[in-house]
Coordinates of C-alpha atoms in Angstrom, one line a residue:
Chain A
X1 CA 38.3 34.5 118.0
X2 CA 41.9 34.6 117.5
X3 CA 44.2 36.5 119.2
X4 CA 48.5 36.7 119.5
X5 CA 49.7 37.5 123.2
X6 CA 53.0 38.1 123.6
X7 CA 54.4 38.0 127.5
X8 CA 58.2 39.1 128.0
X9 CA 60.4 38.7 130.3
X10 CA 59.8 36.9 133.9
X11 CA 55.7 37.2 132.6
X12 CA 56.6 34.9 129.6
X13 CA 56.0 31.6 131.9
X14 CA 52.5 32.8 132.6
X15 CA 52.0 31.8 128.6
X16 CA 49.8 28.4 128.5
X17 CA 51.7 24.7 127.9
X18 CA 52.4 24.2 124.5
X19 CA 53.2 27.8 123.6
X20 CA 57.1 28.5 122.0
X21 CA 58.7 31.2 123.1
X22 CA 57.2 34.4 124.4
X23 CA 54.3 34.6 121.4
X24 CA 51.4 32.5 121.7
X25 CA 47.8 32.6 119.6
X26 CA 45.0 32.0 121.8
X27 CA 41.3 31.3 121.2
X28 CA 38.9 33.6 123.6
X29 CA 36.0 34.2 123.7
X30 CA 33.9 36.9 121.9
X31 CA 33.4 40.1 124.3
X32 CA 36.3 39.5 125.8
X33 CA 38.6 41.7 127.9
X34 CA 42.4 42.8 128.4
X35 CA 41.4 42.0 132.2
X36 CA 39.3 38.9 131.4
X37 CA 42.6 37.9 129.5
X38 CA 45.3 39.2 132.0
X39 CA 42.9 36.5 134.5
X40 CA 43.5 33.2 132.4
X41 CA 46.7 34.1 132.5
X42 CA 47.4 34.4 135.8
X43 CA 48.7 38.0 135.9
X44 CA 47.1 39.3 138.7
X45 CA 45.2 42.9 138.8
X46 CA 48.0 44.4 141.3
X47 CA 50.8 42.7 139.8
X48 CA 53.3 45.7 138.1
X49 CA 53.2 45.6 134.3
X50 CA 52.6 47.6 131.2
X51 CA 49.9 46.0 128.9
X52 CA 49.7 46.9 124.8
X53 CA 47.1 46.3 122.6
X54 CA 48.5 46.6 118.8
X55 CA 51.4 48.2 120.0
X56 CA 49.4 51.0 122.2
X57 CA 48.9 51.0 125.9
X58 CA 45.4 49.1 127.0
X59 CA 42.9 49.5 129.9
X60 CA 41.7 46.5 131.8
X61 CA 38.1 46.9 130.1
X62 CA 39.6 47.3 126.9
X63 CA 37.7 44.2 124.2
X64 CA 39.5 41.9 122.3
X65 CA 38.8 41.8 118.9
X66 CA 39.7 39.3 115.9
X67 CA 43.3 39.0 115.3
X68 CA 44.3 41.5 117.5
X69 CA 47.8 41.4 119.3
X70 CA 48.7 42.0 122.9
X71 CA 52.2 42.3 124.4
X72 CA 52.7 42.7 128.5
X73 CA 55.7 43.6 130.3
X74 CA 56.8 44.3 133.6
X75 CA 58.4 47.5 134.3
X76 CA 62.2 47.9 134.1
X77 CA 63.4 50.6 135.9
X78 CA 66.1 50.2 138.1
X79 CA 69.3 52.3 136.9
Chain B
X1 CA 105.9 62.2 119.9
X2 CA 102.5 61.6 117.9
X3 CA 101.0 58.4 118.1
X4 CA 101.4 55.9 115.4
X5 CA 97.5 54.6 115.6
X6 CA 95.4 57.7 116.3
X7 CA 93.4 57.4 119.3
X8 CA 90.1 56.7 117.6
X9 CA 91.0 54.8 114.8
X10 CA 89.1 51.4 115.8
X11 CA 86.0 53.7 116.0
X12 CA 86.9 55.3 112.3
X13 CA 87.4 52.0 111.0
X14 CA 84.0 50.9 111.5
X15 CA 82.0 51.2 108.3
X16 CA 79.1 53.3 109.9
X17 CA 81.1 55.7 112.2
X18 CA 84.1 56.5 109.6
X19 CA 86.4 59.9 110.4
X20 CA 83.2 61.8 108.9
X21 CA 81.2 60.5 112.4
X22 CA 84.1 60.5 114.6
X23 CA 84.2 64.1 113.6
X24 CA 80.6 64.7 114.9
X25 CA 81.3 62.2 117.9
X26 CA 84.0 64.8 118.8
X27 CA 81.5 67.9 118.3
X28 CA 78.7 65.9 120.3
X29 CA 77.3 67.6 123.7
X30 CA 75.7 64.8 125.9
X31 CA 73.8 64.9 128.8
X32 CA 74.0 61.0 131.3
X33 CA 70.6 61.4 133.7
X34 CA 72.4 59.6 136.6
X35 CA 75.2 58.0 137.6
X36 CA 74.6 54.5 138.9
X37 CA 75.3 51.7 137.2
X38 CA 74.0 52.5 133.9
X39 CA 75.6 56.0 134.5
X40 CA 78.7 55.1 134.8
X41 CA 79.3 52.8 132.3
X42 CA 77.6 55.0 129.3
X43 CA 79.6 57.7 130.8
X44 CA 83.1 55.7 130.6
X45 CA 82.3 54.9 127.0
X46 CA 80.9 58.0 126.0
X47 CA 83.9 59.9 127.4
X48 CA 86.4 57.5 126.1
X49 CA 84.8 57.6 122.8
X50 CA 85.7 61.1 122.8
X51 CA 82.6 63.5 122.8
X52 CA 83.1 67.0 123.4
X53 CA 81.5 67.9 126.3
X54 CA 79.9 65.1 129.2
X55 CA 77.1 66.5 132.4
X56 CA 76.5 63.7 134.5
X57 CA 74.1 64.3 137.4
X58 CA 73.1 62.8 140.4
X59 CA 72.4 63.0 144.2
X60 CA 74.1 60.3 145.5
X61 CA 77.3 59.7 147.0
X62 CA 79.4 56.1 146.7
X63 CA 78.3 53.5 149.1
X64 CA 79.8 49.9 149.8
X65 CA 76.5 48.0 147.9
X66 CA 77.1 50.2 144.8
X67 CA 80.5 48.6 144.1
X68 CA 79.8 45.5 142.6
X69 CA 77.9 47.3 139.5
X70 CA 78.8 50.9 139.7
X71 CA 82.6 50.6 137.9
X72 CA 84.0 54.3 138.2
X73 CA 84.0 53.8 142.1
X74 CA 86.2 52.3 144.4
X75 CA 86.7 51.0 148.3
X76 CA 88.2 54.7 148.7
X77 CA 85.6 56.5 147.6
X78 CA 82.9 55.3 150.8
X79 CA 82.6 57.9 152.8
X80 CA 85.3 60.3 151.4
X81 CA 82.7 62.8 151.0
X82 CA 82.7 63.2 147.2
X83 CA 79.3 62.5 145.6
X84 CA 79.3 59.9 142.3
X85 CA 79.2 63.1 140.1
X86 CA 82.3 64.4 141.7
X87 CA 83.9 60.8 141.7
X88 CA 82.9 60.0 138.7
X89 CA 84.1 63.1 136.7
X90 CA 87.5 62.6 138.4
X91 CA 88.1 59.1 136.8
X92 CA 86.2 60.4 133.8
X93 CA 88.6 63.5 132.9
X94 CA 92.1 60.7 133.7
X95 CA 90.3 58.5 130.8
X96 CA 90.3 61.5 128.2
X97 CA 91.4 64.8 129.1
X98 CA 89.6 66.0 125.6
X99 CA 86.7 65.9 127.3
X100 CA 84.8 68.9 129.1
X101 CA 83.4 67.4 131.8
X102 CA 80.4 69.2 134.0
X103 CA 79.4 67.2 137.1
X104 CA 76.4 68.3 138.8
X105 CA 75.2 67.2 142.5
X106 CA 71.3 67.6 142.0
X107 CA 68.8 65.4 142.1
X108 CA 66.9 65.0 138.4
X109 CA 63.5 66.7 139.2
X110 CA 61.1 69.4 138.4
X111 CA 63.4 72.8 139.0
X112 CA 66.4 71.1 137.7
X113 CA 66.0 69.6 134.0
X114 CA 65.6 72.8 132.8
X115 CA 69.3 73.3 133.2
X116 CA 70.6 69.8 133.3
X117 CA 69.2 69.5 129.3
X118 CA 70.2 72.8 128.4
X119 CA 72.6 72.8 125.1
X120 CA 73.0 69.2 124.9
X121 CA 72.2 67.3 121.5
X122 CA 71.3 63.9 123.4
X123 CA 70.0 63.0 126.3
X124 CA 71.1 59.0 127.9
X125 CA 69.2 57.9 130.7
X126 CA 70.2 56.0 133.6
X127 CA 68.2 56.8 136.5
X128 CA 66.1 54.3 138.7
X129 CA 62.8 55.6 138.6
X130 CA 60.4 56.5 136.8
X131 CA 59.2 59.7 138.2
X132 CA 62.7 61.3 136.9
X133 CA 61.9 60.0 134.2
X134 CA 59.0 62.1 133.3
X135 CA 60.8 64.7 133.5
X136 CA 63.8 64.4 131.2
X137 CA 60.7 62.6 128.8
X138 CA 58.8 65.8 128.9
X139 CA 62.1 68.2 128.2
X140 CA 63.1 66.4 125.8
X141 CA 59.5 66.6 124.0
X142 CA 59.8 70.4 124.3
X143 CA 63.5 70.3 123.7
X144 CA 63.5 68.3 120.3
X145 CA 66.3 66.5 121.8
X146 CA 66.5 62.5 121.4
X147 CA 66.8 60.4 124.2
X148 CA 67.9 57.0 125.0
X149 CA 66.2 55.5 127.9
X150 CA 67.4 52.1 129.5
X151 CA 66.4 50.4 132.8
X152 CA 67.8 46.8 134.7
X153 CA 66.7 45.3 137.2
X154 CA 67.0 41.5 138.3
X155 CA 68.5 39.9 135.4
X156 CA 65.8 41.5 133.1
X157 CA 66.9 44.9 131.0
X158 CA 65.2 46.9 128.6
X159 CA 65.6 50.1 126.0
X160 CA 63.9 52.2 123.8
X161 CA 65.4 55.2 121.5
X162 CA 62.7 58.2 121.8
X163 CA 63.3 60.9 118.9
X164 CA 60.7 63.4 119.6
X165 CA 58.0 63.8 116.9
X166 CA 59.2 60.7 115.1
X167 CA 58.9 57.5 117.8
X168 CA 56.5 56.8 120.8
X169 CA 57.6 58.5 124.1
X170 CA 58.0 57.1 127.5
X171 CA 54.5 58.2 128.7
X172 CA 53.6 56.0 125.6
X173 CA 55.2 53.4 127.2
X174 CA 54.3 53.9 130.6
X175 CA 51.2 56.4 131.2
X176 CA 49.9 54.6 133.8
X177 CA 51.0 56.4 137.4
X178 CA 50.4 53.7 139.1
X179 CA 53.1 52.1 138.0
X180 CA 54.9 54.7 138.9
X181 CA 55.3 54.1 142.2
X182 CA 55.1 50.3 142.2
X183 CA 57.6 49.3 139.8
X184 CA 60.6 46.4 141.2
X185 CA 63.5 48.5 142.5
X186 CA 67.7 47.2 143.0
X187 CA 67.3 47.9 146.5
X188 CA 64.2 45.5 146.7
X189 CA 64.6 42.4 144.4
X190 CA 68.5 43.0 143.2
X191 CA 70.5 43.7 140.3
X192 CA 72.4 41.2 138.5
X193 CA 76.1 43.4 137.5
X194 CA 76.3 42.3 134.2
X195 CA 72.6 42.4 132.9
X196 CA 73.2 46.3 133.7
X197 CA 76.5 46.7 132.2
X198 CA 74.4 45.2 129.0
X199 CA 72.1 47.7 129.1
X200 CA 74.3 50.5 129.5
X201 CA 76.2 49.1 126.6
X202 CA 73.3 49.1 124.2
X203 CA 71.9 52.4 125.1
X204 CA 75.8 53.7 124.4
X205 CA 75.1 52.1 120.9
X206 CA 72.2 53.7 120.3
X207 CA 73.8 56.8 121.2
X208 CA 76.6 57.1 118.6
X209 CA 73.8 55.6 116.0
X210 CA 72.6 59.2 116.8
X211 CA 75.5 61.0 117.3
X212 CA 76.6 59.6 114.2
X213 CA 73.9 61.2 112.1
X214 CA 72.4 56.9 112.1
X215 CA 69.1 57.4 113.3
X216 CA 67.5 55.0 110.8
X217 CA 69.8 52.2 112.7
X218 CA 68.2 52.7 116.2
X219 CA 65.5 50.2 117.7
X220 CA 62.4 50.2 116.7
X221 CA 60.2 49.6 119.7
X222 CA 61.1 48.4 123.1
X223 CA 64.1 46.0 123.2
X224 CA 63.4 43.8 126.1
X225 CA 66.2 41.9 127.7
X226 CA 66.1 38.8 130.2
X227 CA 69.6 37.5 130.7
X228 CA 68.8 34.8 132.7
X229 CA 66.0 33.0 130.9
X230 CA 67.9 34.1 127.6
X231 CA 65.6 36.2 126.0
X232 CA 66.1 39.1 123.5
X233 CA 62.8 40.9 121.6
X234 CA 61.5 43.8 120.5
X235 CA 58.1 45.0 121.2
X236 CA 56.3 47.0 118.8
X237 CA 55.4 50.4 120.6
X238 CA 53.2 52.9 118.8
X239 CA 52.3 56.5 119.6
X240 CA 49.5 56.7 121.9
X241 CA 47.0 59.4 120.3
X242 CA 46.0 60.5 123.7
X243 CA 49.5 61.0 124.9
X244 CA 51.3 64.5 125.6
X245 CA 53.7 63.6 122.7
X246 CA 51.1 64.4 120.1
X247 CA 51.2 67.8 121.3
X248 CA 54.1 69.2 123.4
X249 CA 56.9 68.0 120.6
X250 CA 58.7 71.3 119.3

């Protein structure tokens, strides 16, 4: 299934070859995870970030479904 | 002798601020949540754009690494036993005199926001963590004030306009503690000076969008910023259903 991942910032080199930009659509696999995801892209499980699914924050066993969009940043906080 | 060019004419000019919003810029109470180096630049433009009344609060006092990105202090100020409110509002009031200035030495926290949003129509954040954070977020909330929230660090920035029962809140954005207290700090990867002069400049925008009456002109979503690797976007943010926001909003 289809899916649109958009990485910003210093995570948008994590995004596979080939991608533009910081938006990319990736084919996954049916069942699969925010975590399975965050994996194949190299973000790792302790690495600070905020992960959105359709524009609301996600869990790490939140599923994927068709055409759904996911947007990860790392936390800006510094003042 | 009068001034031939009033003092903010460039401001009136300006097709969405006009004398009509530089009238409610000049009746405009605002609250700056720390003076770093966000602070002190949305508190320089703030004051010189001539609101009428300017609390600025923090705990800190000036120290030698601060200079290169925190503009309203000097070599002189290291040591001399003034805190950055105290500092600040001195070089604040000798930029415009119209303005009431309140500086307060406190630390932004649980037995302090209380009085630190009291009788303020905007809220324009510039601390450097997130725990802070929560707490002007949650006043705010029970406030009905609108807040602009901003953060920099490295050469990456970003901002969001929260106006409460309207946009997502910033336990939308970040409801996970954990991040909390794990989130890259100045003092631990750096700060590039002008990525958080940028940052302060855009939340001062989004500011007089509000003061102005100009809500409808404010980002939608989180603007996210990397100045080194050129990047400017805006990530769609919705309200989380489970979050406070849903139900603490005056």
């Amino acid at each position: 299934m289809k899916i649109e991942v958009s990485l910003y910032a210093s995570l948008a080199s994590r995004l596979p070859e080939g991608c533009k930009g910081n938006t990319c659509t990736l084919i996954v696999a049916e069942g699969t995870t925010i975590g399975a995801l965050l994996d194949h892209l190299a973000i790792a499980a302790d690495e600070p970030k905020i992960v959105f699914l359709n524009g609301i924050h996600a869990r790490p066993d939140d599923p994927l479904k068709e055409g759904d969009r996911v947007g990860v940043f790392p936390p800006i906080a510094g003042g | 002798m009068a001034p031939d060019i009033p003092r903010y004419s460039r401001h009136e000019l300006l097709r969405w601020i006009g004398p009509e919003g530089q009238q409610r810029i000049r009746r405009s109470r605002v609250f700056v949540a720390g003076v770093g180096a966000l602070g002190c630049l949305v508190s320089t433009l703030l004051a010189r754009a001539g609101i009428a009344f300017l609390r600025i609060a923090d705990f800190d006092y000036p120290e030698i690494h601060n200079l290169h990105r925190q503009i309203l202090y000097d070599e002189e100020d290291v040591g001399a036993g003034l805190s950055k409110p105290e500092v600040a509002a001195k070089r604040l009031r000798a930029a415009n005199s119209e303005v009431q200035i309140e500086a307060v030495t406190t630390a932004v926290g649980a037995d302090t926001i209380e009085a630190l949003t009291d009788g303020v129509d905007l809220v324009v954040d510039a601390l450097d963590n997130i725990r802070s954070r929560y707490y002007v977020n949650d006043a705010i909330l029970a406030r009905g004030i609108p807040y602009v929230f901003g953060g920099a660090v490295e050469a990456a920035g970003n901002v969001m306009t929260i106006i409460p029962g309207k946009t997502p809140c910033l336990r939308c954005l970040w409801p996970d503690t954990e991040v909390v207290g794990n989130h890259p700090t100045a003092a631990r990867v750096g700060v590039l000076s002008s990525v958080a002069m940028a940052v302060a400049a855009v939340e001062v925008t989004e500011a007089l969008k509000i003061l102005v009456g100009r809500e409808q002109d404010t980002i939608q979503g989180l603007l996210v910023m990397d100045f080194w690797r050129n990047t400017f976007q805006t990530a769609a943010v919705q309200q989380d259903p489970k979050c406070i926001c849903r139900t603490i909003t005056r």
